[in-house]
PDB file of C-alpha atoms in Angstrom:
ATOM      1  CA  MET A1352      -5.271 -12.413 -25.241  1.00 80.00           C
ATOM      2  CA  LEU A1353      -7.636 -11.773 -22.384  1.00 93.00           C
ATOM      3  CA  VAL A1354     -10.367  -9.170 -22.270  1.00 95.00           C
ATOM      4  CA  TYR A1355     -10.989  -7.226 -19.104  1.00 94.00           C
ATOM      5  CA  PRO A1356     -14.321  -8.426 -17.695  1.00 90.00           C
ATOM      6  CA  ARG A1357     -15.994  -5.107 -17.080  1.00 84.00           C
ATOM      7  CA  ILE A1358     -17.086  -5.324 -13.437  1.00 88.00           C
ATOM      8  CA  ASP A1359     -19.626  -3.095 -11.770  1.00 89.00           C
ATOM      9  CA  PRO A1360     -17.569  -1.033  -9.278  1.00 87.00           C
ATOM     10  CA  VAL A1361     -20.594  -0.984  -6.947  1.00 88.00           C
ATOM     11  CA  ALA A1362     -20.719  -4.118  -4.801  1.00 87.00           C
ATOM     12  CA  ILE A1363     -23.914  -3.355  -2.872  1.00 88.00           C
ATOM     13  CA  GLU A1364     -26.540  -0.720  -3.521  1.00 87.00           C
ATOM     14  CA  ILE A1365     -29.386  -0.066  -1.093  1.00 86.00           C
ATOM     15  CA  GLY A1366     -31.462   2.919  -2.103  1.00 82.00           C
ATOM     16  CA  PRO A1367     -29.173   5.962  -2.315  1.00 83.00           C
ATOM     17  CA  VAL A1368     -26.360   4.126  -0.498  1.00 84.00           C
ATOM     18  CA  ALA A1369     -23.765   2.485  -2.741  1.00 83.00           C
ATOM     19  CA  VAL A1370     -20.874   0.430  -1.384  1.00 85.00           C
ATOM     20  CA  HIS A1371     -18.040   0.244  -3.905  1.00 86.00           C
ATOM     21  CA  TRP A1372     -15.743  -2.744  -4.218  1.00 88.00           C
ATOM     22  CA  TYR A1373     -12.712  -0.489  -3.697  1.00 87.00           C
ATOM     23  CA  GLY A1374     -14.041   0.763  -0.379  1.00 87.00           C
ATOM     24  CA  LEU A1375     -15.017  -2.769   0.569  1.00 91.00           C
ATOM     25  CA  MET A1376     -11.437  -3.913  -0.051  1.00 92.00           C
ATOM     26  CA  TYR A1377     -10.219  -1.248   2.361  1.00 90.00           C
ATOM     27  CA  ALA A1378     -12.764  -2.334   4.972  1.00 93.00           C
ATOM     28  CA  VAL A1379     -11.796  -6.010   4.673  1.00 95.00           C
ATOM     29  CA  ALA A1380      -8.103  -5.108   4.915  1.00 95.00           C
ATOM     30  CA  PHE A1381      -8.644  -3.020   8.055  1.00 95.00           C
ATOM     31  CA  ILE A1382     -10.675  -5.787   9.719  1.00 96.00           C
ATOM     32  CA  LEU A1383      -8.181  -8.528   8.856  1.00 96.00           C
ATOM     33  CA  GLY A1384      -5.288  -6.368  10.002  1.00 95.00           C
ATOM     34  CA  TRP A1385      -6.999  -5.611  13.307  1.00 95.00           C
ATOM     35  CA  VAL A1386      -7.774  -9.300  13.950  1.00 96.00           C
ATOM     36  CA  ILE A1387      -4.190 -10.356  13.246  1.00 95.00           C
ATOM     37  CA  LEU A1388      -2.729  -7.598  15.419  1.00 95.00           C
ATOM     38  CA  GLN A1389      -5.008  -8.586  18.287  1.00 95.00           C
ATOM     39  CA  ARG A1390      -3.788 -12.181  18.017  1.00 93.00           C
ATOM     40  CA  ARG A1391      -0.157 -11.051  17.937  1.00 91.00           C
ATOM     41  CA  ARG A1392      -0.282  -8.342  20.601  1.00 91.00           C
ATOM     42  CA  ASP A1393       1.878 -10.353  22.994  1.00 88.00           C
ATOM     43  CA  ARG A1394       4.773  -9.650  20.600  1.00 83.00           C
ATOM     44  CA  ILE A1395       5.340  -6.285  22.214  1.00 85.00           C
ATOM     45  CA  GLY A1396       3.191  -6.806  25.295  1.00 87.00           C
ATOM     46  CA  VAL A1397       0.319  -4.478  24.460  1.00 88.00           C
ATOM     47  CA  GLY A1398      -3.278  -4.846  25.549  1.00 91.00           C
ATOM     48  CA  ALA A1399      -6.391  -5.140  23.421  1.00 93.00           C
ATOM     49  CA  GLN A1400      -7.279  -1.471  23.912  1.00 94.00           C
ATOM     50  CA  GLU A1401      -3.816  -0.390  22.854  1.00 95.00           C
ATOM     51  CA  VAL A1402      -4.154  -2.396  19.637  1.00 95.00           C
ATOM     52  CA  ASP A1403      -7.493  -0.677  19.045  1.00 95.00           C
ATOM     53  CA  ASP A1404      -5.799   2.696  19.487  1.00 95.00           C
ATOM     54  CA  LEU A1405      -3.011   1.762  17.073  1.00 95.00           C
ATOM     55  CA  ALA A1406      -5.423   0.390  14.468  1.00 95.00           C
ATOM     56  CA  PHE A1407      -7.629   3.486  14.609  1.00 95.00           C
ATOM     57  CA  ALA A1408      -4.627   5.816  14.310  1.00 96.00           C
ATOM     58  CA  CYS A1409      -3.325   3.830  11.326  1.00 95.00           C
ATOM     59  CA  ILE A1410      -6.714   3.910   9.586  1.00 95.00           C
ATOM     60  CA  LEU A1411      -6.703   7.695   9.884  1.00 95.00           C
ATOM     61  CA  GLY A1412      -3.119   7.752   8.651  1.00 95.00           C
ATOM     62  CA  VAL A1413      -3.951   5.644   5.597  1.00 94.00           C
ATOM     63  CA  VAL A1414      -7.029   7.639   4.608  1.00 92.00           C
ATOM     64  CA  LEU A1415      -5.794  11.155   5.346  1.00 93.00           C
ATOM     65  CA  GLY A1416      -2.198  10.525   4.300  1.00 94.00           C
ATOM     66  CA  GLY A1417      -3.226   8.637   1.179  1.00 92.00           C
ATOM     67  CA  ARG A1418      -5.529  11.413   0.045  1.00 92.00           C
ATOM     68  CA  LEU A1419      -3.122  14.237   0.874  1.00 93.00           C
ATOM     69  CA  GLY A1420      -0.299  12.339  -0.809  1.00 92.00           C
ATOM     70  CA  TYR A1421      -2.307  11.993  -4.004  1.00 92.00           C
ATOM     71  CA  VAL A1422      -3.098  15.705  -3.954  1.00 92.00           C
ATOM     72  CA  LEU A1423       0.527  16.726  -3.420  1.00 91.00           C
ATOM     73  CA  PHE A1424       2.351  14.109  -5.484  1.00 91.00           C
ATOM     74  CA  TYR A1425       0.037  13.443  -8.400  1.00 90.00           C
ATOM     75  CA  ASN A1426      -2.411  16.273  -9.114  1.00 87.00           C
ATOM     76  CA  LEU A1427      -1.437  19.401  -7.212  1.00 89.00           C
ATOM     77  CA  ASP A1428      -2.209  21.857 -10.027  1.00 88.00           C
ATOM     78  CA  PHE A1429      -5.752  20.567 -10.391  1.00 88.00           C
ATOM     79  CA  TYR A1430      -6.504  20.703  -6.667  1.00 90.00           C
ATOM     80  CA  LEU A1431      -5.030  24.175  -6.288  1.00 89.00           C
ATOM     81  CA  SER A1432      -7.586  25.265  -8.895  1.00 89.00           C
ATOM     82  CA  HIS A1433     -10.373  23.161  -7.365  1.00 86.00           C
ATOM     83  CA  PRO A1434      -9.628  23.028  -3.610  1.00 87.00           C
ATOM     84  CA  LEU A1435     -13.041  21.645  -2.638  1.00 86.00           C
ATOM     85  CA  ALA A1436     -12.371  18.616  -4.847  1.00 84.00           C
ATOM     86  CA  MET A1437      -9.778  17.524  -2.284  1.00 85.00           C
ATOM     87  CA  LEU A1438     -12.695  16.403  -0.102  1.00 80.00           C
ATOM     88  CA  ALA A1439     -14.307  14.326  -2.867  1.00 74.00           C
ATOM     89  CA  VAL A1440     -12.604  11.065  -1.901  1.00 70.00           C
ATOM     90  CA  TRP A1441     -15.475   9.146  -3.518  1.00 63.00           C
ATOM     91  CA  ASP A1442     -14.117  10.268  -6.888  1.00 66.00           C
ATOM     92  CA  GLY A1443     -10.922   8.321  -6.215  1.00 69.00           C
ATOM     93  CA  GLY A1444      -7.344   9.417  -5.778  1.00 80.00           C
ATOM     94  CA  MET A1445      -5.188   7.768  -3.097  1.00 87.00           C
ATOM     95  CA  SER A1446      -1.416   7.500  -2.864  1.00 91.00           C
ATOM     96  CA  PHE A1447       0.310   4.568  -1.177  1.00 92.00           C
ATOM     97  CA  HIS A1448       3.357   6.671  -0.368  1.00 94.00           C
ATOM     98  CA  GLY A1449       1.178   9.327   1.252  1.00 94.00           C
ATOM     99  CA  GLY A1450      -0.636   6.637   3.210  1.00 94.00           C
ATOM    100  CA  LEU A1451       2.713   5.230   4.343  1.00 95.00           C
ATOM    101  CA  ILE A1452       3.753   8.629   5.670  1.00 96.00           C
ATOM    102  CA  GLY A1453       0.422   8.853   7.479  1.00 96.00           C
ATOM    103  CA  VAL A1454       0.924   5.432   9.073  1.00 96.00           C
ATOM    104  CA  VAL A1455       4.498   6.276  10.123  1.00 96.00           C
ATOM    105  CA  LEU A1456       3.176   9.392  11.876  1.00 97.00           C
ATOM    106  CA  ALA A1457       0.462   7.280  13.536  1.00 96.00           C
ATOM    107  CA  VAL A1458       3.082   4.798  14.771  1.00 96.00           C
ATOM    108  CA  ILE A1459       5.230   7.613  16.153  1.00 96.00           C
ATOM    109  CA  TRP A1460       2.200   9.076  17.973  1.00 96.00           C
ATOM    110  CA  PHE A1461       1.240   5.684  19.411  1.00 95.00           C
ATOM    111  CA  ALA A1462       4.787   4.807  20.495  1.00 95.00           C
ATOM    112  CA  ARG A1463       5.275   8.086  22.308  1.00 94.00           C
ATOM    113  CA  ARG A1464       1.828   7.994  23.895  1.00 93.00           C
ATOM    114  CA  HIS A1465       2.386   4.467  25.209  1.00 92.00           C
ATOM    115  CA  ASN A1466       6.132   4.825  25.866  1.00 92.00           C
ATOM    116  CA  ARG A1467       7.266   2.118  23.468  1.00 92.00           C
ATOM    117  CA  PRO A1468      10.156   1.985  20.967  1.00 93.00           C
ATOM    118  CA  ILE A1469       9.004   3.412  17.656  1.00 94.00           C
ATOM    119  CA  LEU A1470      10.752   0.768  15.564  1.00 95.00           C
ATOM    120  CA  ALA A1471       9.341  -2.055  17.695  1.00 94.00           C
ATOM    121  CA  VAL A1472       5.811  -0.772  17.069  1.00 95.00           C
ATOM    122  CA  GLY A1473       6.590  -0.450  13.373  1.00 96.00           C
ATOM    123  CA  ASP A1474       7.838  -4.044  13.227  1.00 96.00           C
ATOM    124  CA  PHE A1475       4.715  -5.220  15.046  1.00 96.00           C
ATOM    125  CA  LEU A1476       2.457  -3.522  12.505  1.00 96.00           C
ATOM    126  CA  THR A1477       4.412  -4.238   9.314  1.00 97.00           C
ATOM    127  CA  PRO A1478       3.440  -7.897   8.608  1.00 96.00           C
ATOM    128  CA  VAL A1479      -0.227  -6.971   8.095  1.00 96.00           C
ATOM    129  CA  VAL A1480       0.444  -4.091   5.685  1.00 96.00           C
ATOM    130  CA  PRO A1481       0.768  -6.249   2.530  1.00 97.00           C
ATOM    131  CA  ILE A1482      -2.782  -7.498   3.125  1.00 96.00           C
ATOM    132  CA  GLY A1483      -4.078  -3.986   2.573  1.00 94.00           C
ATOM    133  CA  LEU A1484      -1.788  -3.476  -0.406  1.00 95.00           C
ATOM    134  CA  GLY A1485      -2.948  -6.644  -2.144  1.00 96.00           C
ATOM    135  CA  LEU A1486      -6.633  -6.000  -1.539  1.00 95.00           C
ATOM    136  CA  GLY A1487      -6.264  -2.371  -2.598  1.00 92.00           C
ATOM    137  CA  ARG A1488      -4.706  -3.399  -5.912  1.00 94.00           C
ATOM    138  CA  LEU A1489      -7.488  -5.924  -6.386  1.00 94.00           C
ATOM    139  CA  GLY A1490      -9.888  -3.021  -5.944  1.00 91.00           C
ATOM    140  CA  ASN A1491      -7.981  -1.125  -8.647  1.00 92.00           C
ATOM    141  CA  PHE A1492      -8.436  -4.078 -11.001  1.00 94.00           C
ATOM    142  CA  ILE A1493     -12.157  -4.296 -10.283  1.00 93.00           C
ATOM    143  CA  ASN A1494     -12.448  -0.583 -11.008  1.00 90.00           C
ATOM    144  CA  GLY A1495     -10.566  -1.064 -14.272  1.00 90.00           C
ATOM    145  CA  GLU A1496      -8.058   1.640 -13.345  1.00 90.00           C
ATOM    146  CA  LEU A1497      -4.262   1.905 -13.227  1.00 91.00           C
ATOM    147  CA  TRP A1498      -3.976  -0.335 -16.275  1.00 94.00           C
ATOM    148  CA  GLY A1499      -0.669  -1.361 -17.760  1.00 96.00           C
ATOM    149  CA  ARG A1500       1.463  -0.295 -20.687  1.00 97.00           C
ATOM    150  CA  PRO A1501       1.043  -1.899 -24.123  1.00 97.00           C
ATOM    151  CA  ALA A1502       2.142  -5.544 -24.190  1.00 97.00           C
ATOM    152  CA  ASP A1503       3.181  -8.034 -26.852  1.00 95.00           C
ATOM    153  CA  PRO A1504      -0.059  -9.547 -28.190  1.00 93.00           C
ATOM    154  CA  ALA A1505       1.626 -12.964 -27.933  1.00 94.00           C
ATOM    155  CA  LEU A1506       1.829 -12.614 -24.148  1.00 96.00           C
ATOM    156  CA  PRO A1507      -0.688 -15.182 -22.856  1.00 95.00           C
ATOM    157  CA  TRP A1508      -2.009 -12.889 -20.130  1.00 96.00           C
ATOM    158  CA  ALA A1509      -1.982  -9.665 -22.159  1.00 96.00           C
ATOM    159  CA  MET A1510      -5.323  -7.994 -21.564  1.00 96.00           C
ATOM    160  CA  ILE A1511      -7.482  -5.591 -23.521  1.00 96.00           C
ATOM    161  CA  PHE A1512      -9.262  -2.968 -21.454  1.00 96.00           C
ATOM    162  CA  PRO A1513     -12.184  -2.051 -23.752  1.00 94.00           C
ATOM    163  CA  HIS A1514     -13.003   1.128 -21.815  1.00 92.00           C
ATOM    164  CA  VAL A1515      -9.445   2.357 -22.540  1.00 93.00           C
ATOM    165  CA  ASP A1516      -8.657   1.165 -26.081  1.00 93.00           C
ATOM    166  CA  ARG A1517      -8.214  -2.041 -28.074  1.00 94.00           C
ATOM    167  CA  ILE A1518      -4.488  -2.347 -27.382  1.00 96.00           C
ATOM    168  CA  PRO A1519      -3.246  -5.442 -25.488  1.00 97.00           C
ATOM    169  CA  ARG A1520      -1.825  -4.274 -22.177  1.00 97.00           C
ATOM    170  CA  HIS A1521      -0.100  -5.636 -19.111  1.00 97.00           C
ATOM    171  CA  PRO A1522      -2.598  -6.274 -16.283  1.00 97.00           C
ATOM    172  CA  SER A1523      -0.300  -4.349 -13.962  1.00 97.00           C
ATOM    173  CA  GLN A1524      -2.867  -4.314 -11.157  1.00 96.00           C
ATOM    174  CA  ILE A1525      -2.578  -8.105 -10.960  1.00 97.00           C
ATOM    175  CA  TYR A1526       1.216  -7.881 -10.986  1.00 97.00           C
ATOM    176  CA  GLU A1527       0.925  -5.640  -7.936  1.00 97.00           C
ATOM    177  CA  VAL A1528      -1.589  -7.923  -6.233  1.00 97.00           C
ATOM    178  CA  LEU A1529       0.914 -10.768  -6.539  1.00 97.00           C
ATOM    179  CA  LEU A1530       4.108  -8.852  -5.705  1.00 97.00           C
ATOM    180  CA  GLU A1531       3.020  -6.158  -3.248  1.00 96.00           C
ATOM    181  CA  GLY A1532       0.328  -8.347  -1.731  1.00 96.00           C
ATOM    182  CA  LEU A1533       1.027 -12.078  -1.813  1.00 97.00           C
ATOM    183  CA  VAL A1534       4.815 -12.279  -2.203  1.00 98.00           C
ATOM    184  CA  LEU A1535       5.535  -9.382   0.145  1.00 98.00           C
ATOM    185  CA  PHE A1536       3.176 -10.793   2.774  1.00 97.00           C
ATOM    186  CA  VAL A1537       4.756 -14.259   2.703  1.00 97.00           C
ATOM    187  CA  VAL A1538       8.362 -13.006   2.806  1.00 98.00           C
ATOM    188  CA  VAL A1539       7.789 -10.441   5.560  1.00 97.00           C
ATOM    189  CA  TRP A1540       5.634 -12.814   7.600  1.00 96.00           C
ATOM    190  CA  VAL A1541       8.241 -15.591   7.485  1.00 96.00           C
ATOM    191  CA  TYR A1542      11.051 -13.137   8.251  1.00 97.00           C
ATOM    192  CA  ALA A1543       9.134 -11.754  11.232  1.00 95.00           C
ATOM    193  CA  ARG A1544       8.633 -15.182  12.798  1.00 91.00           C
ATOM    194  CA  ARG A1545      12.142 -15.129  14.248  1.00 91.00           C
ATOM    195  CA  PRO A1546      13.471 -12.534  16.694  1.00 89.00           C
ATOM    196  CA  ARG A1547      14.955  -9.528  14.901  1.00 91.00           C
ATOM    197  CA  ARG A1548      16.486  -6.294  16.078  1.00 92.00           C
ATOM    198  CA  ASN A1549      13.944  -3.515  16.068  1.00 93.00           C
ATOM    199  CA  GLY A1550      13.531  -1.957  12.653  1.00 94.00           C
ATOM    200  CA  ARG A1551      14.620  -4.994  10.636  1.00 96.00           C
ATOM    201  CA  VAL A1552      11.115  -6.169   9.702  1.00 96.00           C
ATOM    202  CA  PHE A1553      10.052  -2.669   8.706  1.00 97.00           C
ATOM    203  CA  GLY A1554      13.313  -2.260   6.803  1.00 97.00           C
ATOM    204  CA  LEU A1555      12.733  -5.450   4.811  1.00 97.00           C
ATOM    205  CA  PHE A1556       9.242  -4.261   3.935  1.00 98.00           C
ATOM    206  CA  LEU A1557      10.486  -0.866   2.749  1.00 97.00           C
ATOM    207  CA  LEU A1558      13.244  -2.419   0.660  1.00 98.00           C
ATOM    208  CA  LEU A1559      11.091  -5.063  -1.023  1.00 98.00           C
ATOM    209  CA  TYR A1560       8.106  -2.833  -1.636  1.00 97.00           C
ATOM    210  CA  GLY A1561      10.336  -0.165  -3.125  1.00 97.00           C
ATOM    211  CA  VAL A1562      11.993  -2.692  -5.453  1.00 97.00           C
ATOM    212  CA  PHE A1563       8.685  -4.310  -6.455  1.00 97.00           C
ATOM    213  CA  ARG A1564       6.952  -0.994  -7.075  1.00 97.00           C
ATOM    214  CA  PHE A1565       9.911   0.409  -9.015  1.00 97.00           C
ATOM    215  CA  GLY A1566       9.921  -2.641 -11.276  1.00 97.00           C
ATOM    216  CA  VAL A1567       6.151  -2.827 -11.799  1.00 97.00           C
ATOM    217  CA  GLU A1568       6.088   0.814 -12.858  1.00 97.00           C
ATOM    218  CA  TYR A1569       7.828  -0.248 -16.094  1.00 96.00           C
ATOM    219  CA  PHE A1570       4.688  -2.275 -16.905  1.00 97.00           C
ATOM    220  CA  ARG A1571       2.133   0.226 -15.582  1.00 96.00           C
ATOM    221  CA  ALA A1572       0.943   3.160 -17.673  1.00 95.00           C
ATOM    222  CA  PRO A1573       2.212   6.466 -16.231  1.00 92.00           C
ATOM    223  CA  ASP A1574      -0.353   8.814 -14.716  1.00 89.00           C
ATOM    224  CA  PRO A1575      -1.645  10.831 -17.697  1.00 86.00           C
ATOM    225  CA  GLN A1576      -1.418  14.174 -15.912  1.00 86.00           C
ATOM    226  CA  LEU A1577       2.272  13.551 -15.123  1.00 89.00           C
ATOM    227  CA  GLY A1578       3.702  11.163 -17.688  1.00 89.00           C
ATOM    228  CA  THR A1579       7.323  10.261 -17.069  1.00 91.00           C
ATOM    229  CA  LEU A1580       9.610  12.565 -15.126  1.00 93.00           C
ATOM    230  CA  ALA A1581      13.386  13.016 -14.888  1.00 93.00           C
ATOM    231  CA  LEU A1582      15.470  10.080 -16.195  1.00 93.00           C
ATOM    232  CA  GLY A1583      12.277   8.601 -17.636  1.00 92.00           C
ATOM    233  CA  PHE A1584      11.090   7.511 -14.184  1.00 95.00           C
ATOM    234  CA  SER A1585       7.466   7.743 -13.119  1.00 94.00           C
ATOM    235  CA  MET A1586       6.350   9.487  -9.934  1.00 94.00           C
ATOM    236  CA  GLY A1587       5.842   6.074  -8.328  1.00 94.00           C
ATOM    237  CA  GLN A1588       9.454   5.165  -9.068  1.00 96.00           C
ATOM    238  CA  TRP A1589      10.844   8.404  -7.679  1.00 96.00           C
ATOM    239  CA  LEU A1590       8.786   7.992  -4.503  1.00 95.00           C
ATOM    240  CA  SER A1591       9.950   4.383  -4.139  1.00 96.00           C
ATOM    241  CA  LEU A1592      13.674   5.133  -4.309  1.00 97.00           C
ATOM    242  CA  PRO A1593      13.817   6.648  -0.776  1.00 96.00           C
ATOM    243  CA  MET A1594      12.015   3.543   0.496  1.00 97.00           C
ATOM    244  CA  VAL A1595      14.711   1.289  -0.963  1.00 97.00           C
ATOM    245  CA  LEU A1596      17.481   3.372   0.610  1.00 97.00           C
ATOM    246  CA  ALA A1597      15.756   3.625   4.003  1.00 96.00           C
ATOM    247  CA  GLY A1598      14.956  -0.088   4.025  1.00 97.00           C
ATOM    248  CA  ALA A1599      18.535  -1.065   3.174  1.00 96.00           C
ATOM    249  CA  TRP A1600      19.847   1.216   5.932  1.00 96.00           C
ATOM    250  CA  LEU A1601      17.503  -0.289   8.544  1.00 95.00           C
ATOM    251  CA  LEU A1602      18.593  -3.797   7.573  1.00 94.00           C
ATOM    252  CA  VAL A1603      22.337  -3.143   7.868  1.00 91.00           C
ATOM    253  CA  ALA A1604      22.461  -0.417  10.544  1.00 85.00           C
ATOM    254  CA  PRO A1605      24.256  -1.491  13.734  1.00 76.00           C
ATOM    255  CA  PRO A1606      21.993  -2.020  16.747  1.00 67.00           C
ATOM    256  CA  GLY A1607      21.332   0.988  18.908  1.00 60.00           C
ATOM    257  CA  SER A1608      19.729   1.413  22.283  1.00 41.00           C
ATOM    258  CA  ALA A1609      16.276   1.568  20.707  1.00 43.00           C
ATOM    259  CA  GLU A1610      16.924  -1.744  18.926  1.00 45.00           C
ATOM    260  CA  ALA A1611      18.160  -3.688  21.916  1.00 40.00           C
ATOM    261  CA  LYS A1612      15.235  -6.098  22.062  1.00 44.00           C
ATOM    262  CA  ALA A1613      13.357  -7.983  19.389  1.00 40.00           C
ATOM    263  CA  TYR A1614       9.608  -8.232  19.759  1.00 38.00           C
ATOM    264  CA  GLY A1615       9.315 -12.010  19.908  1.00 40.00           C
ATOM    265  CA  SER A1616       8.979 -15.117  17.803  1.00 36.00           C
ATOM    266  CA  ASP A1617       6.501 -17.881  17.083  1.00 35.00           C
TER     267      ASP A1617
END
């Protein structure tokens, strides 16, 4: 069995200013995503300033949507009783599904502002999303949070999280780094290299993320304030089911006028 190597969540501390690893992961993801989008902007024929606008809107969507999603989906009763705590983002609490909704709204705003097909913009953005997912889950592991369910002690990579208990557990954060980060990035990136009808790349992302997240939830400990919900599913599983359905529909839907042109190929 492995033992979780308790890691200081603070990466850099200068006087009263502390930079946490989790926040640093977000910053690295945003920078990498911006660099890649700038290099790929010819895919939909946008300029450097337009990419800046899209990146900034998506950052707002991730942060605001992720926080609001956590409040609404995971801990609404607490925040209704402590409304000012909603602003305490430094205490943690972000939801991927809320962040996704925020990014979708940002893409819709950008597409309408710049008169571009919404699905084409979504396909342009999608290949960089797994980078943020993988780095975010790595930040969860560094923080020693979102640990897994109890595992067979014979499992070679079963891990004890001493700050939780002495029970061998699945390192579910690492499962998500590999699936939602590495595997999803490779598959979506390769798929996006060839011309596709608008919406196909985004659809593949939705489908695969939903499947990966639904499966990993069986190895991840449920949120203590929620536990399991109807049918024994966790909140993460229930929120992932619409993604699977929407992704499958985008992949098989017949082309429409908004999907008439793919955004390019390598």
